[in-house]
Phi, psi and omega in degrees: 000146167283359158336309189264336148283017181288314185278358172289292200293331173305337175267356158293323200279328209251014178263172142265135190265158149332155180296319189265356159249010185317303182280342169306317185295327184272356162274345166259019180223146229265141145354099221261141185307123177297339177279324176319289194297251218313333136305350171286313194289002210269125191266170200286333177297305187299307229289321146351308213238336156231163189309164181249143178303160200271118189279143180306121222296136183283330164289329156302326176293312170324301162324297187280352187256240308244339165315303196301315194306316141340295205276331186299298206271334160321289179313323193286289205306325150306295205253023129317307203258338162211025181260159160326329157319323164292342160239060172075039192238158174219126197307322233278336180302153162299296144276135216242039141294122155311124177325328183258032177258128148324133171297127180300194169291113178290340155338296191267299158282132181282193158279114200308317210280338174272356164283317190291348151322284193280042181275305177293345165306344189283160195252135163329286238287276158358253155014258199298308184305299180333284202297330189296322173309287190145180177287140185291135173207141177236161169228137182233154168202169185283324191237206169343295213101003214287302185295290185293350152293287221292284160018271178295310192330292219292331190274316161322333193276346176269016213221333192318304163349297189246012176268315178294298200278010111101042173253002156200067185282175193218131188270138141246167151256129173262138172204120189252167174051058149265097199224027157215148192312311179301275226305322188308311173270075160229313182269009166273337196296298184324284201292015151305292203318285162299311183098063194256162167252121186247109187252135180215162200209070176229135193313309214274123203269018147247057140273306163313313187273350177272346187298252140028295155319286190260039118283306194309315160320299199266001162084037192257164190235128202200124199261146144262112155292338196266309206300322191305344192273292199277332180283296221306315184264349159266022149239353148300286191275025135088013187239126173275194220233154221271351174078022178246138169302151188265350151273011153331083202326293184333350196236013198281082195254225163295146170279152182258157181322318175323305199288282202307323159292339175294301167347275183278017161264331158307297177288356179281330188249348178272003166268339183266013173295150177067032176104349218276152188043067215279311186349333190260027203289330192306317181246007144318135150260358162236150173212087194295140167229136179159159191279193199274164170075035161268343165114030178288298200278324177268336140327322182297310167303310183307321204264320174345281160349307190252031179068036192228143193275114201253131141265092171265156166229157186240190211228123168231120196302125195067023150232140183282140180305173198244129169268026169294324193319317190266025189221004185260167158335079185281025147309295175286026188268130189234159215230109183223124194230170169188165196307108194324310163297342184250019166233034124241358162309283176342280181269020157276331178285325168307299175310314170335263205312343173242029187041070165289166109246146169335334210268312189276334202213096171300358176327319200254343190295122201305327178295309200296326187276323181289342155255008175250359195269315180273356167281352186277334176284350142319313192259340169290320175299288162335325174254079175319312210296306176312082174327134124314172179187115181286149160240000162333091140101022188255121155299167197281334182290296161274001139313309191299311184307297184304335171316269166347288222295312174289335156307341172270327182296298191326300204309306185259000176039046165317155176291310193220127172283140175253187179207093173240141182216158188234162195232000000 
């Protein structure tokens, strides 16, 4: 009978869904059958006197309700995971305040309930990738972002136990030159969204306190890096601290002596890269050694980058070092080695990229490498004077530091080393 397809049909056509599943239900549920509906409409007399339509196959229908049904906890478990709800706000309201908080300022919060809105437009697929990645940390700044990147690096580094094996993995986002209020709550609302972490590094401290404010609204877990930093030292010198960001035009003053040693400290060192001009050894103020693919030219920039003038040469097995090398200071010769298997990882990925083959070149060959590692040790055991320095498994930042540290210890020959700069 057709009757009997009716209560099939009835919880798509005749329920009403919850308010936050309205829109899931009208994508998942079908069009209701023009035959269906005219035989509903039909009285038990009409049914009598012409045939009644051939009723809608019940395993298909049975199909398409257990898809939709499918699809309702898909839709549900997404916007779970990145809709407002999740941090306990409810869409269906006009205002998504929790009761017991005062309604903010519209200065300071915009409308929540039309950001969280376009929420729904988010893609399933997007949702689930999202939750599968991992936790959200956002950085927000005034300026570069330079302190709350290096910042989260340095704390991410305490965390490498489960960041490798990829049991607590971590998304970061940087977002710089935030230096008005909307763009600021447009990525604290986004990190609602995700259910993110807000670590920020802004000068102007009412930005900071509105920063504060609407992570608090919006239920955000949110750090200040910069300011515990800055009152420690305006109650160390007794002077407060003028709150202007430092890309601030107002602060955009003379290029400084500083700027300017950095400058001709680059260029100075992309000329002396790879042995090139040794006649000028002289006037480095660091001089890296070592054999290739230790990590000479870009250390060499990195420190360049931080004013200090690099020269590296590298050490090749049959070609004799430039004796300009031994006749310069050898406080400023630094010695640079690393594990034989893993400079031959290296060059072997090198040779790939410069088409090289096994056949033309011993570059990569586990022997070959393993005699250019002792004639370079060789040659540092003749040159005492010459820090050595492993670099296995060491970033150029911290190669660099070590570099720094002892260049400076040599220089100024301190009771204790140091890294002094005056302002």
């Amino acid at each position: 009978m057709i009757g009997g397809a009716k209560p099939l049909a009835a919880p798509l056509l005749g329920a009403t869904p919850p308010a936050g599943r309205r829109l899931a239900t009208a994508a998942c549920a079908p069009d209701p059958s023009p035959a269906l509906a005219t035989a509903a409409a039909q009285s038990p007399g009409q049914s009598d006197r012409a045939p009644p339509p051939r009723p809608p196959d019940e395993s298909a229908a049975s199909s398409t309700a257990l898809r939709g049904t499918s699809q309702l906890s898909r839709w549900s478990r997404a916007r779970a995971l990145r809709s407002g709800r999740r941090l306990g706000l409810d869409r269906a309201a006009v205002s998504l305040a929790p009761p017991t908080m005062p309604q903010p300022t519209p200065s300071l919060v915009p409308d929540v309930a039309a950001g969280a809105a376009e929420d729904d437009d988010d893609d399933l697929c997007d949702a689930e990738r999202d939750a599968v990645a991992g936790k959200a940390i956002y950085m927000v700044s005034d300026g570069t972002g330079w302190t709350a990147e290096h910042s989260v690096n340095a704390a991410l580094g305490q965390f490498e136990h489960c960041l490798v094996d990829r049991e607590c993995s971590v998304n970061t986002h940087l977002f710089s030159g935030i230096d008005d209020m909307d763009r600021l709550l447009e990525v604290i609302k986004q990190a609602a969204k995700e259910g993110a972490l807000v670590l920020y590094t802004l000068a102007d401290p009412s930005m900071a306190e509105a920063t504060k404010k609407a992570c608090d609204f919006w239920g955000v877990p949110c750090t200040d890096v910069l300011r515990p930093t800055v009152e420690a030292i305006a109650a160390h010198i007794g002077v407060a601290p003028s709150g202007i960001p430092r890309s601030s035009p107002s602060r955009k003053g003379q290029l400084t002596e500083d700027y300017f040693r950095r400058i001709e400290a680059i260029d100075f060192t992309i000329k002396q890269d790879d042995g090139a001009q040794p006649q000028n050894l002289n006037r480095a103020d660091i001089v890296l050694v070592g054999v290739s693919r230790t990590g000479k030219t870009p250390l060499s920039i990195y420190l360049a980058q931080k004013g200090y003038k690099v020269a590296n040469v590298p050490i090749v097995m049959g070609v004799n070092l430039p004796k300009a090398l031994f006749e310069i200071n050898q406080d400023k010769i630094f010695g640079l080695t690393i594990n034989p298997v893993i400079l031959q990882a290296i060059r072997k990925t090198r040779a790939k990229t410069l088409g090289f083959d096994g056949y033309t070149s011993n570059y990569a060959e586990m022997a070959h490498v393993r005699q250019e590692l002792d004639h370079a040790n060789q040659i540092f055991a003749q040159n005492p004077m010459w820090p050595v320095i492993g670099v296995t498994g060491k970033a150029i930042e911290e190669t660099a530091a070590v570099v720094v540290r002892v260049y400076h210890d040599r220089k100024q020959k301190c009771s204790m080393p140091r890294i002094s700069k005056r302002y």
